[in-house]
């Protein structure tokens, strides 16, 4: 059983995580100031302000980073080189492997790729470009 901790502001990451949970049965938990982390897991967050890590994610990382096996991030390709940059910044600062990057709430293909990466325990930056966002339902 995998545990995924996630941060979502606009609902994009939350929609992505709900689809992951539906397909896998994994435990997903939205981070909040009072969250108690007792299981190792993976972090999925959004990117804010042209490539920055959200403040809520930073606060979570202060105490939870030792429990995290990977980080994935959402972003908008309109930001160019800042696309989903929060994941890169977290990986560099905390030494947590970068697993995956996806746009907005991702596609079904993104969801399946993320699941495959976590199951295989392979963490790497995704270079594939999703053009069609097909599951923001």
N, CA and C of each residue as an Amber inpcrd file, in Angstrom:
protein
   411
   0.8560000  -1.1890000   0.0000000   0.0000000   0.0000000   0.0000000
   0.8910000   1.2370000   0.0000000   0.6720000   2.0850000  -0.9760000
   1.4220000   3.3360000  -1.0690000   0.6520000   4.4600000  -0.3880000
   1.3900000   5.4050000   0.1630000   0.8270000   6.6120000   0.7410000
   1.2790000   7.7890000  -0.1060000   0.3340000   8.6260000  -0.4790000
   0.6460000   9.8180000  -1.2500000   0.1220000  11.0240000  -0.4780000
   1.0200000  11.9510000  -0.1930000   0.6610000  13.2060000   0.4450000
   0.6420000  14.2570000  -0.6640000  -0.3920000  15.0850000  -0.6900000
  -0.4680000  16.0420000  -1.7800000  -0.9140000  17.4170000  -1.3060000
  -0.5180000  18.4210000  -2.0870000  -0.9150000  19.7950000  -1.8500000
  -1.6080000  20.2890000  -3.1120000  -2.7590000  20.9170000  -2.9600000
  -3.5320000  21.3920000  -4.1070000  -4.1960000  22.7080000  -3.7450000
  -4.0610000  23.6860000  -4.6180000  -4.6820000  24.9940000  -4.3860000
  -5.9170000  25.1830000  -5.2540000  -5.8120000  24.8770000  -6.5340000
  -6.9060000  25.1120000  -7.4740000  -7.7350000  23.8640000  -7.7430000
  -7.3000000  22.7270000  -7.2380000  -8.0160000  21.4740000  -7.4590000
  -7.3740000  20.5780000  -8.5040000  -6.3920000  21.0790000  -9.2480000
  -5.7560000  20.2620000 -10.2750000  -5.0610000  19.0320000  -9.6890000
  -4.2310000  19.2370000  -8.6900000  -3.5230000  18.1040000  -8.0850000
  -4.5140000  17.1700000  -7.3930000  -5.5270000  17.7330000  -6.7770000
  -6.5380000  16.9110000  -6.1100000  -7.2610000  15.9980000  -7.1050000
  -7.6280000  16.5280000  -8.2720000  -8.2660000  15.6920000  -9.3020000
  -7.3220000  14.5780000  -9.7620000  -6.0600000  14.9060000  -9.9410000
  -5.0640000  13.9180000 -10.3330000  -4.9840000  12.8070000  -9.2790000
  -4.9230000  13.1960000  -8.0180000  -4.7850000  12.2180000  -6.9330000
  -6.0330000  11.3660000  -6.7660000  -7.2030000  11.9350000  -6.9690000
  -8.4340000  11.1530000  -6.8730000  -8.4590000  10.0530000  -7.9250000
  -8.0030000  10.3640000  -9.1240000  -7.9480000   9.3610000 -10.1820000
  -6.9400000   8.2670000  -9.8220000  -5.7900000   8.6510000  -9.2850000
  -4.7880000   7.6660000  -8.8470000  -5.3940000   6.7550000  -7.7830000
  -6.0760000   7.3380000  -6.8100000  -6.6790000   6.5470000  -5.7320000
  -7.7450000   5.5950000  -6.2620000  -8.5630000   6.0610000  -7.2080000
  -9.6070000   5.2120000  -7.8000000  -9.0070000   3.9870000  -8.4850000
  -7.8870000   4.1780000  -9.1560000  -7.2680000   3.0870000  -9.9140000
  -6.4250000   2.1440000  -9.0660000  -5.9220000   2.6370000  -7.9370000
  -4.9470000   1.8490000  -7.1630000  -5.4100000   1.4580000  -5.7680000
  -6.2840000   2.2540000  -5.1720000  -6.6460000   2.0340000  -3.7750000
  -5.6030000   2.5720000  -2.8110000  -4.6070000   3.2780000  -3.3070000
  -3.5760000   3.8430000  -2.4410000  -4.1800000   4.8880000  -1.5160000
  -3.5310000   5.1020000  -0.4070000  -3.9600000   6.1110000   0.5560000
  -3.4670000   7.4720000   0.0830000  -4.3790000   8.4060000  -0.0840000
  -3.9870000   9.7670000  -0.4350000  -4.4360000  10.6860000   0.6880000
  -3.5950000  11.6480000   1.0100000  -3.9110000  12.5490000   2.1050000
  -3.4650000  13.9570000   1.7400000  -4.4120000  14.8860000   1.7580000
  -4.0870000  16.2800000   1.4890000  -3.3560000  16.8510000   2.6860000
  -2.2900000  17.5780000   2.4130000  -1.5300000  18.1330000   3.5260000
  -2.2450000  19.3650000   4.0890000  -2.0880000  19.5520000   5.3900000
  -2.6470000  20.6860000   6.1060000  -1.7710000  20.9100000   7.3270000
  -1.8930000  22.0350000   7.9970000  -0.9670000  22.3460000   9.1010000
  -0.9220000  21.3110000  10.2210000  -2.0070000  20.5980000  10.4730000
  -2.0530000  19.6510000  11.5890000  -1.8240000  18.2050000  11.1730000
  -1.4220000  17.9620000   9.9350000  -1.2560000  16.5940000   9.4580000
  -0.1340000  15.8870000  10.2300000  -0.4050000  14.6620000  10.5900000
   0.5940000  13.8380000  11.2640000   1.0650000  12.7740000  10.2770000
   2.3460000  12.7850000   9.9640000   2.9100000  11.8450000   9.0030000
   3.5260000  10.6800000   9.7680000   2.9670000   9.4910000   9.5580000
   3.4680000   8.3020000  10.2490000   3.8890000   7.2030000   9.2870000
   3.6400000   7.4360000   7.9800000   3.9810000   6.4360000   6.9610000
   4.9070000   7.0550000   5.9290000   5.8560000   6.2610000   5.4530000
   6.6440000   6.7090000   4.3170000   5.7230000   6.8300000   3.1160000
   6.0110000   7.7590000   2.2330000   5.1650000   7.9330000   1.0700000
   5.7880000   8.8550000   0.0530000   4.9490000   9.3990000  -0.7960000
   5.3680000  10.2400000  -1.9060000   4.6250000  11.5590000  -1.8100000
   5.2720000  12.6240000  -2.2790000   4.6700000  13.9480000  -2.2720000
   4.3110000  14.3530000  -3.6940000   3.1010000  14.8940000  -3.8550000
   2.6780000  15.4980000  -5.1190000   2.2190000  16.9120000  -4.7770000
   2.7910000  17.8980000  -5.4580000   2.4600000  19.2830000  -5.1720000
   2.2760000  20.0700000  -6.4610000   1.8750000  21.2960000  -6.3080000
   1.7090000  22.1950000  -7.4500000   2.8650000  23.1830000  -7.4690000
   2.9720000  23.9050000  -8.5450000   3.9680000  24.9700000  -8.6720000
   3.2160000  26.2830000  -8.6820000   3.7210000  27.2430000  -7.9440000
   3.0490000  28.5280000  -7.8490000   3.9770000  29.6440000  -8.3280000
   3.4070000  30.7730000  -8.5850000   4.1920000  31.9570000  -8.9660000
   5.3350000  31.5980000  -9.9070000   5.2770000  31.3540000 -11.0510000
   6.3610000  31.1660000 -12.0230000   7.5130000  30.3000000 -11.5320000
   7.2080000  29.1640000 -10.9370000   8.2440000  28.1930000 -10.6070000
   8.5890000  28.0410000  -9.1480000   7.7500000  28.4990000  -8.2450000
   8.0590000  28.4390000  -6.8150000   7.3550000  27.2790000  -6.1200000
   7.9340000  26.8590000  -4.9940000   7.3300000  25.8420000  -4.1370000
   6.2850000  26.5420000  -3.2670000   5.0760000  26.0020000  -3.1880000
   4.0400000  26.6270000  -2.3480000   4.4600000  26.6750000  -0.8720000
   4.0490000  27.7210000  -0.1800000   4.3810000  27.8660000   1.2460000
   3.8550000  26.6900000   2.0710000   2.6610000  26.2030000   1.7310000
   2.0920000  25.0690000   2.4750000   2.9440000  23.8150000   2.2880000
   3.4970000  23.6310000   1.1030000   4.3740000  22.4890000   0.8520000
   5.6890000  22.6570000   1.6040000   6.2370000  23.8670000   1.6170000
   7.4790000  24.1320000   2.3590000   7.3090000  23.7960000   3.8370000
   6.1950000  24.2240000   4.4110000   5.9400000  23.9490000   5.8280000
   5.8560000  22.4410000   6.0750000   5.1950000  21.7230000   5.1950000
   5.0760000  20.2660000   5.3010000   6.4520000  19.5990000   5.2310000
   7.2780000  20.0540000   4.3200000   8.6060000  19.4640000   4.1340000
   9.5020000  19.6380000   5.3490000   9.2790000  20.6600000   6.1380000
  10.1170000  20.9200000   7.3080000  10.1590000  19.7210000   8.2600000
   9.0480000  19.0310000   8.3970000   9.0270000  17.8880000   9.3020000
   8.8080000  16.5540000   8.5870000   8.2760000  16.5800000   7.3850000
   7.9090000  15.3330000   6.7160000   8.9370000  14.8350000   5.7050000
   9.9100000  15.6430000   5.3400000  10.8410000  15.2310000   4.2820000
  11.5290000  13.8900000   4.5460000  11.8490000  13.5270000   5.7820000
  12.4820000  12.2100000   5.9900000  11.5720000  11.0260000   5.6180000
  10.2850000  11.2510000   5.5440000   9.3220000  10.1960000   5.2200000
   9.0550000  10.0590000   3.7240000   9.5820000  10.9660000   2.9230000
   9.2170000  11.0280000   1.5110000  10.2070000  10.2880000   0.6210000
   9.6830000   9.4030000  -0.2210000  10.4960000   8.6160000  -1.1500000
  10.6330000   9.2650000  -2.5110000   9.6890000  10.1550000  -2.8710000
   9.7560000  10.8530000  -4.1510000   8.8950000  12.0980000  -4.1020000
   9.1100000  12.9600000  -5.0850000   8.2840000  14.1530000  -5.2510000
   7.8620000  14.2360000  -6.7110000   6.6290000  14.6530000  -6.9290000
   6.0920000  14.9160000  -8.2620000   5.4160000  16.2770000  -8.2190000
   5.3570000  16.9350000  -9.3740000   4.7570000  18.2650000  -9.3570000
   3.9350000  18.5410000 -10.6090000   2.9570000  19.4040000 -10.3920000
   2.0720000  19.8760000 -11.4510000   2.4730000  21.2970000 -11.8100000
   2.1820000  21.6640000 -13.0420000   2.4620000  23.0220000 -13.4820000
   1.7270000  23.3160000 -14.7630000   2.0800000  24.4330000 -15.3560000
   1.4650000  24.8550000 -16.6070000   2.5860000  25.0640000 -17.6260000
   2.4740000  24.4230000 -18.7760000   3.5270000  24.5250000 -19.7940000
   3.6990000  25.9460000 -20.3270000   2.7020000  26.8020000 -20.1090000
   2.8450000  28.2010000 -20.5120000   3.9910000  28.8880000 -19.7710000
   4.4410000  28.3140000 -18.6580000   5.5210000  28.9030000 -17.8790000
   6.8960000  28.5370000 -18.4310000   6.9400000  27.8030000 -19.5390000
   8.2040000  27.4660000 -20.1840000   9.1430000  26.7010000 -19.2660000
  10.3390000  27.2320000 -19.0600000  11.3470000  26.5290000 -18.2440000
  10.9570000  26.4530000 -16.7700000   9.9460000  27.1880000 -16.3650000
   9.4630000  27.1290000 -14.9800000   8.3610000  26.0830000 -14.7940000
   8.0450000  25.3330000 -15.8610000   6.9990000  24.3110000 -15.8000000
   7.2750000  23.3160000 -14.6700000   6.3460000  23.1990000 -13.7340000
   6.4040000  22.2320000 -12.6270000   7.7390000  22.2710000 -11.8910000
   8.3360000  23.4410000 -11.8350000   9.6680000  23.6070000 -11.2590000
   9.7210000  23.3310000  -9.7520000   8.5890000  23.3770000  -9.0800000
   8.5760000  23.0890000  -7.6400000   9.1700000  21.7110000  -7.3590000
   8.8620000  20.7240000  -8.1990000   9.4040000  19.3800000  -8.0040000
  10.9130000  19.3540000  -8.0830000  11.4930000  20.0630000  -9.0540000
  12.9550000  20.1320000  -9.1830000  13.5770000  20.7980000  -7.9590000
  12.9650000  21.8820000  -7.5140000  13.5080000  22.6090000  -6.3620000
  13.4690000  21.7620000  -5.0950000  12.3710000  21.0520000  -4.8870000
  12.2680000  20.1720000  -3.7160000  13.2950000  19.0490000  -3.8100000
  13.4140000  18.4470000  -4.9780000  14.3960000  17.3640000  -5.1760000
  15.8030000  17.8490000  -4.8540000  16.1570000  19.0260000  -5.3370000
  17.5010000  19.5600000  -5.1010000  17.7340000  19.9350000  -3.6460000
  16.7650000  20.5830000  -3.0400000  16.9550000  21.0650000  -1.6660000
  16.9030000  19.9520000  -0.6250000  16.0370000  18.9700000  -0.8280000
  15.8300000  17.9420000   0.1900000  16.4220000  16.5840000  -0.1870000
  16.9520000  16.4560000  -1.3890000  17.5260000  15.1820000  -1.8100000
  16.4780000  14.1030000  -2.0130000  15.2610000  14.5110000  -2.3550000
  14.1680000  13.5700000  -2.6020000  14.0980000  13.3470000  -4.1070000
  14.0920000  12.1150000  -4.5790000  14.0660000  11.8840000  -6.0260000
  12.8240000  12.4690000  -6.6910000  13.0390000  13.0990000  -7.8480000
  11.9440000  13.6170000  -8.6550000  11.3550000  12.4590000  -9.4380000
  10.0620000  12.2200000  -9.2670000   9.4110000  11.0940000  -9.9310000
   8.7350000  11.4990000 -11.2310000   7.9840000  12.6100000 -11.2180000
   7.1170000  12.8790000 -12.3550000   6.6800000  14.3400000 -12.3710000
   6.4610000  14.8700000 -13.5690000   5.8830000  16.2000000 -13.7580000
   4.6880000  16.0530000 -14.6930000   3.6230000  16.7910000 -14.4000000
   2.4430000  16.7430000 -15.2650000   1.8230000  18.1320000 -15.3430000
   1.0270000  18.3350000 -16.3910000   0.4090000  19.6350000 -16.5910000
  -0.9950000  19.6600000 -15.9960000  -1.2620000  20.7370000 -15.2520000
  -2.5700000  20.9870000 -14.6510000  -3.0660000  19.7650000 -13.8760000
  -4.1960000  19.1360000 -14.2770000  -4.6600000  17.9460000 -13.5590000
  -4.2710000  16.6640000 -14.2810000  -3.4330000  16.7760000 -15.2890000
  -2.9080000  15.5980000 -15.9760000  -3.9080000  14.9450000 -16.9060000
  -3.4070000  14.0150000 -17.6660000  -4.2290000  13.2050000 -18.5680000
  -4.3370000  11.8030000 -17.9880000  -5.1850000  10.9820000 -18.5720000
  -5.2430000   9.5790000 -18.1450000  -3.8870000   8.9110000 -18.3520000
  -3.2140000   9.2680000 -19.4190000  -1.8810000   8.7290000 -19.6810000
  -0.8990000   9.1420000 -18.5770000  -0.9870000  10.3980000 -18.1380000
  -0.1430000  10.8720000 -17.0390000  -0.3950000  10.0670000 -15.7650000
  -1.6620000   9.8430000 -15.4620000  -2.0320000   9.0900000 -14.2610000
  -1.4160000   7.6920000 -14.3190000  -1.5710000   7.0300000 -15.4460000
  -1.0210000   5.6790000 -15.5900000   0.5020000   5.6700000 -15.5290000
   1.1360000   6.6840000 -16.1150000   2.5980000   6.7630000 -16.0640000
   3.0720000   6.9840000 -14.6280000   2.3970000   7.8720000 -13.9020000
   2.7380000   8.1180000 -12.5010000   2.6190000   6.8290000 -11.6820000
   1.5180000   6.1200000 -11.8540000   1.3130000   4.8590000 -11.1260000
   2.4270000   3.8820000 -11.4520000   2.7800000   3.7640000 -12.7180000
   3.8540000   2.8590000 -13.1250000   5.1890000   3.2220000 -12.5130000
   5.4850000   4.5070000 -12.4450000   6.7480000   4.9500000 -11.8430000
   6.7840000   4.6070000 -10.3620000   5.7170000   4.8960000  -9.6520000
   5.6810000   4.6150000  -8.2120000   5.7520000   3.1050000  -7.9640000
   5.0090000   2.3240000  -8.7420000   5.0490000   0.8700000  -8.5760000
   6.4330000   0.3110000  -8.8490000   7.1090000   0.8470000  -9.8610000
   8.4340000   0.3450000 -10.2400000   9.5400000   0.9610000  -9.3880000
   9.1640000   1.9610000  -8.6050000  10.1210000   2.6760000  -7.7730000
  11.2320000   3.3160000  -8.6060000  10.8800000   3.7050000  -9.8300000
  11.8020000   4.4400000 -10.6820000  11.3970000   5.9030000 -10.6190000
  12.3260000   6.7450000 -10.2740000  12.0230000   8.1620000 -10.1580000
  12.9050000   8.9290000 -11.1130000  12.2910000   9.6540000 -11.9840000
  13.0250000  10.4470000 -12.9620000  12.1250000  11.5540000 -13.4860000
  12.7220000  12.5570000 -14.0720000  11.9360000  13.6520000 -14.6380000
  11.2580000  13.2000000 -15.9220000   9.9990000  13.5570000 -16.0770000
   9.2440000  13.2080000 -17.2740000   9.5160000  14.2290000 -18.3680000
   9.9930000  13.7840000 -19.5010000  10.2910000  14.6780000 -20.6100000
   9.1560000  14.7030000 -21.6350000   8.1660000  13.8080000 -21.4940000
   7.0760000  13.7220000 -22.4490000   6.1600000  14.9300000 -22.2860000
   5.6820000  15.4450000 -23.3480000   4.7940000  16.6020000 -23.3000000
   3.3540000  16.2120000 -23.5300000   2.5060000  16.4020000 -22.5410000
   1.0840000  16.1130000 -22.6970000   0.4060000  17.3100000 -23.3390000
  -0.2110000  17.1080000 -24.4680000  -0.9010000  18.1890000 -25.1520000
  -2.3930000  18.1970000 -24.8440000  -2.9910000  17.0200000 -24.7260000
  -4.4360000  16.9310000 -24.5350000  -4.7410000  16.6260000 -23.0740000
  -5.3960000  17.5240000 -22.4050000  -5.7880000  17.3100000 -21.0180000
  -7.1660000  16.7090000 -21.0200000  -7.2300000  15.3890000 -20.7990000
  -8.4730000  14.6900000 -21.0680000  -9.2290000  14.1970000 -19.8480000
  -8.8170000  14.5840000 -18.6490000  -9.6190000  14.0640000 -17.5480000
  -9.9130000  15.0590000 -16.4430000  -9.9770000  16.3000000 -16.7200000
 -10.3610000  17.2960000 -15.7230000 -11.8860000  17.3200000 -15.5970000
 -12.4430000  16.1960000 -15.1720000 -13.9070000  16.0380000 -15.0880000
 -14.4220000  16.3790000 -13.7180000
